[in-house]
Amino acid sequence: MEKQVLITGSSRGIGKETALYLANNSYNIVLHCNKNTAKAQEIAREIESLGVSARVLQFNIKDREECKSVIEKDIEENGIYYGVVLNAGIARDNVFPAMEDDEWDEVLNTNLGGFYNVLKPVILPMITNRIKGRIVAMSSVSGLCGNRGQVNYSASKAGIIGAAKALSLELAKRGITVNAIAPGVIETDMTQDLPVDEVKKMIPMKRFGKAKEVASLVNYLMSEDAAYITGQVISVNGGLYL
């Protein structure tokens, strides 16, 4: 059976690299974007050139009704997902005393709310159709250790870890695995404004990670070889612990 994987936030960064990596390993890809459909369509064409199918879904992961409507319609028209990679997320950094209410709400409602909003319409069809699927949620080193100026972001990413662990217990008997990945500092749009030399001093390997190094782990967790791995948090961080 052909396997299709939904990857949220797949028009750039880790999500894009994951989409291409999985496509190269014969998965059909369901790309997702919030706004940049032109970029997502461009990636879809690149994926199709690899000999697998690709399509683009557009929705805001913090909008519960929109998630439900778009995902349910896609499943009805194109079949059930084998895998979901919860990669989309945002950061609104600020020291806690100066943090605005909307900076807290936006990050929690998007990052942690998105976990619920995207997976809720996906899980029951997986169970009903006995799909021994794979769910991978993108957390962060900040969710494991905390980070200055990221109380909101750290809270959302720590919440994802707790949610993934609990969901893994509920779905284990169904053969559906649920794992989290906690990247460190990865070369993406989100890290391009960091003081590179200063940050590298904090990382034992003295370099930023590459998106492909995260994508390759997602690919493994999607595989049959990873069928007995669930409820885990795997770091890709070059030894960094904030």
Short mmCIF file of N, CA and C in Angstrom, two decimals, residues 92-182:
data_model
loop_
_atom_site.label_atom_id
_atom_site.label_comp_id
_atom_site.label_asym_id
_atom_site.label_seq_id
_atom_site.Cartn_x
_atom_site.Cartn_y
_atom_site.Cartn_z
N ARG A 92 7.80 33.80 19.51
CA ARG A 92 7.63 35.22 19.79
C ARG A 92 8.42 35.52 21.06
N ASP A 93 9.74 35.67 20.90
CA ASP A 93 10.62 35.76 22.06
C ASP A 93 10.53 37.11 22.76
N ASN A 94 10.56 37.04 24.09
CA ASN A 94 10.57 38.25 24.93
C ASN A 94 10.83 37.81 26.36
N VAL A 95 11.52 38.64 27.14
CA VAL A 95 11.69 38.31 28.55
C VAL A 95 10.32 38.34 29.23
N PHE A 96 10.12 37.49 30.21
CA PHE A 96 8.79 37.28 30.76
C PHE A 96 8.12 38.55 31.31
N PRO A 97 8.84 39.42 32.05
CA PRO A 97 8.16 40.61 32.58
C PRO A 97 7.63 41.54 31.49
N ALA A 98 8.27 41.49 30.30
CA ALA A 98 7.86 42.36 29.20
C ALA A 98 6.96 41.65 28.19
N MET A 99 6.71 40.37 28.42
CA MET A 99 5.93 39.60 27.46
C MET A 99 4.49 40.10 27.38
N GLU A 100 4.01 40.28 26.16
CA GLU A 100 2.64 40.71 25.94
C GLU A 100 1.70 39.50 25.96
N ASP A 101 0.46 39.74 26.32
CA ASP A 101 -0.52 38.66 26.37
C ASP A 101 -0.61 37.92 25.04
N ASP A 102 -0.59 38.68 23.94
CA ASP A 102 -0.75 38.03 22.64
C ASP A 102 0.48 37.22 22.25
N GLU A 103 1.66 37.58 22.78
CA GLU A 103 2.86 36.79 22.52
C GLU A 103 2.75 35.42 23.19
N TRP A 104 2.18 35.39 24.38
CA TRP A 104 1.93 34.12 25.06
C TRP A 104 0.86 33.31 24.32
N ASP A 105 -0.28 33.95 24.09
CA ASP A 105 -1.42 33.25 23.49
C ASP A 105 -1.11 32.72 22.10
N GLU A 106 -0.45 33.55 21.29
CA GLU A 106 -0.17 33.17 19.91
C GLU A 106 0.71 31.92 19.85
N VAL A 107 1.75 31.89 20.68
CA VAL A 107 2.69 30.76 20.67
C VAL A 107 2.04 29.49 21.21
N LEU A 108 1.32 29.60 22.33
CA LEU A 108 0.69 28.41 22.90
C LEU A 108 -0.43 27.90 22.00
N ASN A 109 -1.24 28.80 21.47
CA ASN A 109 -2.36 28.38 20.63
C ASN A 109 -1.90 27.79 19.31
N THR A 110 -0.76 28.26 18.82
CA THR A 110 -0.23 27.74 17.56
C THR A 110 0.54 26.43 17.79
N ASN A 111 1.54 26.47 18.63
CA ASN A 111 2.43 25.31 18.79
C ASN A 111 1.75 24.14 19.50
N LEU A 112 1.17 24.41 20.66
CA LEU A 112 0.53 23.34 21.42
C LEU A 112 -0.89 23.09 20.94
N GLY A 113 -1.63 24.16 20.68
CA GLY A 113 -2.97 24.00 20.13
C GLY A 113 -2.95 23.27 18.80
N GLY A 114 -1.92 23.53 18.01
CA GLY A 114 -1.80 22.88 16.71
C GLY A 114 -1.68 21.37 16.82
N PHE A 115 -1.06 20.89 17.88
CA PHE A 115 -0.93 19.44 18.11
C PHE A 115 -2.33 18.82 18.14
N TYR A 116 -3.20 19.42 18.93
CA TYR A 116 -4.57 18.93 19.05
C TYR A 116 -5.36 19.13 17.76
N ASN A 117 -5.27 20.32 17.21
CA ASN A 117 -6.10 20.68 16.06
C ASN A 117 -5.81 19.83 14.83
N VAL A 118 -4.54 19.51 14.62
CA VAL A 118 -4.16 18.71 13.44
C VAL A 118 -4.42 17.22 13.66
N LEU A 119 -4.10 16.73 14.85
CA LEU A 119 -4.22 15.29 15.08
C LEU A 119 -5.65 14.82 15.33
N LYS A 120 -6.49 15.69 15.89
CA LYS A 120 -7.84 15.25 16.25
C LYS A 120 -8.60 14.66 15.06
N PRO A 121 -8.60 15.29 13.88
CA PRO A 121 -9.32 14.69 12.75
C PRO A 121 -8.59 13.53 12.07
N VAL A 122 -7.34 13.28 12.48
CA VAL A 122 -6.51 12.26 11.83
C VAL A 122 -6.58 10.91 12.55
N ILE A 123 -6.62 10.94 13.89
CA ILE A 123 -6.40 9.73 14.67
C ILE A 123 -7.51 8.69 14.49
N LEU A 124 -8.76 9.09 14.58
CA LEU A 124 -9.85 8.12 14.51
C LEU A 124 -9.87 7.37 13.17
N PRO A 125 -9.69 8.07 12.03
CA PRO A 125 -9.61 7.31 10.77
C PRO A 125 -8.46 6.31 10.75
N MET A 126 -7.32 6.65 11.36
CA MET A 126 -6.20 5.71 11.47
C MET A 126 -6.62 4.47 12.23
N ILE A 127 -7.26 4.69 13.39
CA ILE A 127 -7.68 3.58 14.24
C ILE A 127 -8.73 2.74 13.53
N THR A 128 -9.74 3.38 13.01
CA THR A 128 -10.86 2.67 12.37
C THR A 128 -10.40 1.79 11.22
N ASN A 129 -9.42 2.28 10.48
CA ASN A 129 -8.93 1.54 9.31
C ASN A 129 -7.69 0.72 9.61
N ARG A 130 -7.36 0.62 10.89
CA ARG A 130 -6.25 -0.23 11.36
C ARG A 130 -4.93 0.11 10.68
N ILE A 131 -4.70 1.40 10.54
CA ILE A 131 -3.42 1.87 10.00
C ILE A 131 -2.39 1.87 11.12
N LYS A 132 -1.34 1.11 10.96
CA LYS A 132 -0.25 1.12 11.95
C LYS A 132 0.67 2.29 11.62
N GLY A 133 0.19 3.48 11.97
CA GLY A 133 0.80 4.70 11.50
C GLY A 133 1.91 5.25 12.38
N ARG A 134 2.37 6.42 11.97
CA ARG A 134 3.49 7.07 12.65
C ARG A 134 3.17 8.55 12.86
N ILE A 135 3.37 9.02 14.07
CA ILE A 135 3.22 10.44 14.38
C ILE A 135 4.53 10.93 14.97
N VAL A 136 5.04 12.00 14.40
CA VAL A 136 6.27 12.62 14.90
C VAL A 136 5.98 14.09 15.18
N ALA A 137 6.20 14.51 16.42
CA ALA A 137 5.94 15.89 16.83
C ALA A 137 7.27 16.60 17.06
N MET A 138 7.41 17.78 16.49
CA MET A 138 8.66 18.52 16.62
C MET A 138 8.61 19.38 17.88
N SER A 139 9.44 19.02 18.85
CA SER A 139 9.60 19.81 20.07
C SER A 139 10.85 20.68 19.89
N SER A 140 11.65 20.81 20.92
CA SER A 140 12.85 21.67 20.86
C SER A 140 13.70 21.43 22.10
N VAL A 141 14.99 21.73 21.98
CA VAL A 141 15.85 21.73 23.16
C VAL A 141 15.29 22.69 24.21
N SER A 142 14.60 23.74 23.77
CA SER A 142 14.00 24.70 24.71
C SER A 142 12.87 24.06 25.52
N GLY A 143 12.23 23.05 24.94
CA GLY A 143 11.18 22.35 25.65
C GLY A 143 11.71 21.38 26.68
N LEU A 144 12.96 20.98 26.53
CA LEU A 144 13.60 20.08 27.49
C LEU A 144 14.28 20.85 28.61
N CYS A 145 14.92 21.95 28.27
CA CYS A 145 15.77 22.65 29.22
C CYS A 145 15.31 24.06 29.57
N GLY A 146 14.39 24.61 28.81
CA GLY A 146 14.05 26.02 28.99
C GLY A 146 15.10 26.91 28.36
N ASN A 147 14.73 28.16 28.11
CA ASN A 147 15.68 29.10 27.53
C ASN A 147 15.24 30.52 27.86
N ARG A 148 16.18 31.36 28.16
CA ARG A 148 15.88 32.76 28.48
C ARG A 148 15.12 33.42 27.32
N GLY A 149 14.11 34.19 27.66
CA GLY A 149 13.36 34.90 26.64
C GLY A 149 12.37 34.03 25.89
N GLN A 150 12.23 32.77 26.33
CA GLN A 150 11.35 31.85 25.61
C GLN A 150 10.42 31.09 26.56
N VAL A 151 9.91 31.77 27.57
CA VAL A 151 8.99 31.09 28.50
C VAL A 151 7.78 30.54 27.74
N ASN A 152 7.26 31.33 26.81
CA ASN A 152 6.11 30.89 26.02
C ASN A 152 6.48 29.72 25.09
N TYR A 153 7.56 29.87 24.37
CA TYR A 153 8.00 28.84 23.43
C TYR A 153 8.38 27.55 24.16
N SER A 154 9.13 27.69 25.26
CA SER A 154 9.53 26.52 26.03
C SER A 154 8.31 25.80 26.60
N ALA A 155 7.34 26.57 27.06
CA ALA A 155 6.11 25.96 27.59
C ALA A 155 5.39 25.17 26.51
N SER A 156 5.29 25.74 25.32
CA SER A 156 4.58 25.06 24.24
C SER A 156 5.30 23.79 23.81
N LYS A 157 6.63 23.86 23.74
CA LYS A 157 7.40 22.70 23.28
C LYS A 157 7.49 21.62 24.36
N ALA A 158 7.50 22.02 25.64
CA ALA A 158 7.43 21.03 26.72
C ALA A 158 6.06 20.37 26.72
N GLY A 159 5.02 21.16 26.46
CA GLY A 159 3.67 20.61 26.38
C GLY A 159 3.54 19.57 25.28
N ILE A 160 4.19 19.80 24.16
CA ILE A 160 4.16 18.84 23.06
C ILE A 160 4.77 17.52 23.50
N ILE A 161 5.84 17.57 24.28
CA ILE A 161 6.46 16.34 24.79
C ILE A 161 5.48 15.57 25.66
N GLY A 162 4.83 16.26 26.59
CA GLY A 162 3.86 15.60 27.46
C GLY A 162 2.71 15.02 26.68
N ALA A 163 2.21 15.78 25.71
CA ALA A 163 1.09 15.31 24.90
C ALA A 163 1.49 14.09 24.07
N ALA A 164 2.68 14.11 23.49
CA ALA A 164 3.15 12.99 22.68
C ALA A 164 3.31 11.73 23.52
N LYS A 165 3.86 11.88 24.71
CA LYS A 165 4.04 10.72 25.59
C LYS A 165 2.69 10.11 25.99
N ALA A 166 1.74 10.96 26.35
CA ALA A 166 0.42 10.46 26.74
C ALA A 166 -0.29 9.79 25.57
N LEU A 167 -0.24 10.43 24.40
CA LEU A 167 -0.90 9.88 23.22
C LEU A 167 -0.26 8.55 22.82
N SER A 168 1.04 8.44 23.00
CA SER A 168 1.72 7.18 22.65
C SER A 168 1.17 6.02 23.46
N LEU A 169 0.82 6.27 24.71
CA LEU A 169 0.25 5.22 25.56
C LEU A 169 -1.13 4.80 25.07
N GLU A 170 -1.91 5.77 24.63
CA GLU A 170 -3.26 5.47 24.15
C GLU A 170 -3.25 4.69 22.84
N LEU A 171 -2.25 4.96 22.00
CA LEU A 171 -2.26 4.39 20.64
C LEU A 171 -1.35 3.17 20.47
N ALA A 172 -0.59 2.83 21.50
CA ALA A 172 0.38 1.74 21.37
C ALA A 172 -0.28 0.42 20.97
N LYS A 173 -1.41 0.10 21.57
CA LYS A 173 -2.06 -1.18 21.26
C LYS A 173 -2.60 -1.21 19.84
N ARG A 174 -2.71 -0.05 19.23
CA ARG A 174 -3.16 0.02 17.83
C ARG A 174 -2.00 -0.09 16.85
N GLY A 175 -0.78 -0.15 17.36
CA GLY A 175 0.39 -0.21 16.49
C GLY A 175 0.78 1.13 15.91
N ILE A 176 0.21 2.21 16.46
CA ILE A 176 0.54 3.57 16.01
C ILE A 176 1.59 4.14 16.96
N THR A 177 2.71 4.55 16.44
CA THR A 177 3.77 5.12 17.29
C THR A 177 3.66 6.64 17.33
N VAL A 178 4.03 7.20 18.47
CA VAL A 178 4.04 8.65 18.65
C VAL A 178 5.36 9.03 19.33
N ASN A 179 6.16 9.81 18.64
CA ASN A 179 7.46 10.23 19.18
C ASN A 179 7.67 11.72 18.97
N ALA A 180 8.57 12.28 19.76
CA ALA A 180 8.93 13.70 19.62
C ALA A 180 10.41 13.82 19.28
N ILE A 181 10.72 14.81 18.50
CA ILE A 181 12.12 15.16 18.20
C ILE A 181 12.39 16.53 18.79
N ALA A 182 13.53 16.67 19.44
CA ALA A 182 13.90 17.95 20.06
C ALA A 182 15.16 18.48 19.38
#
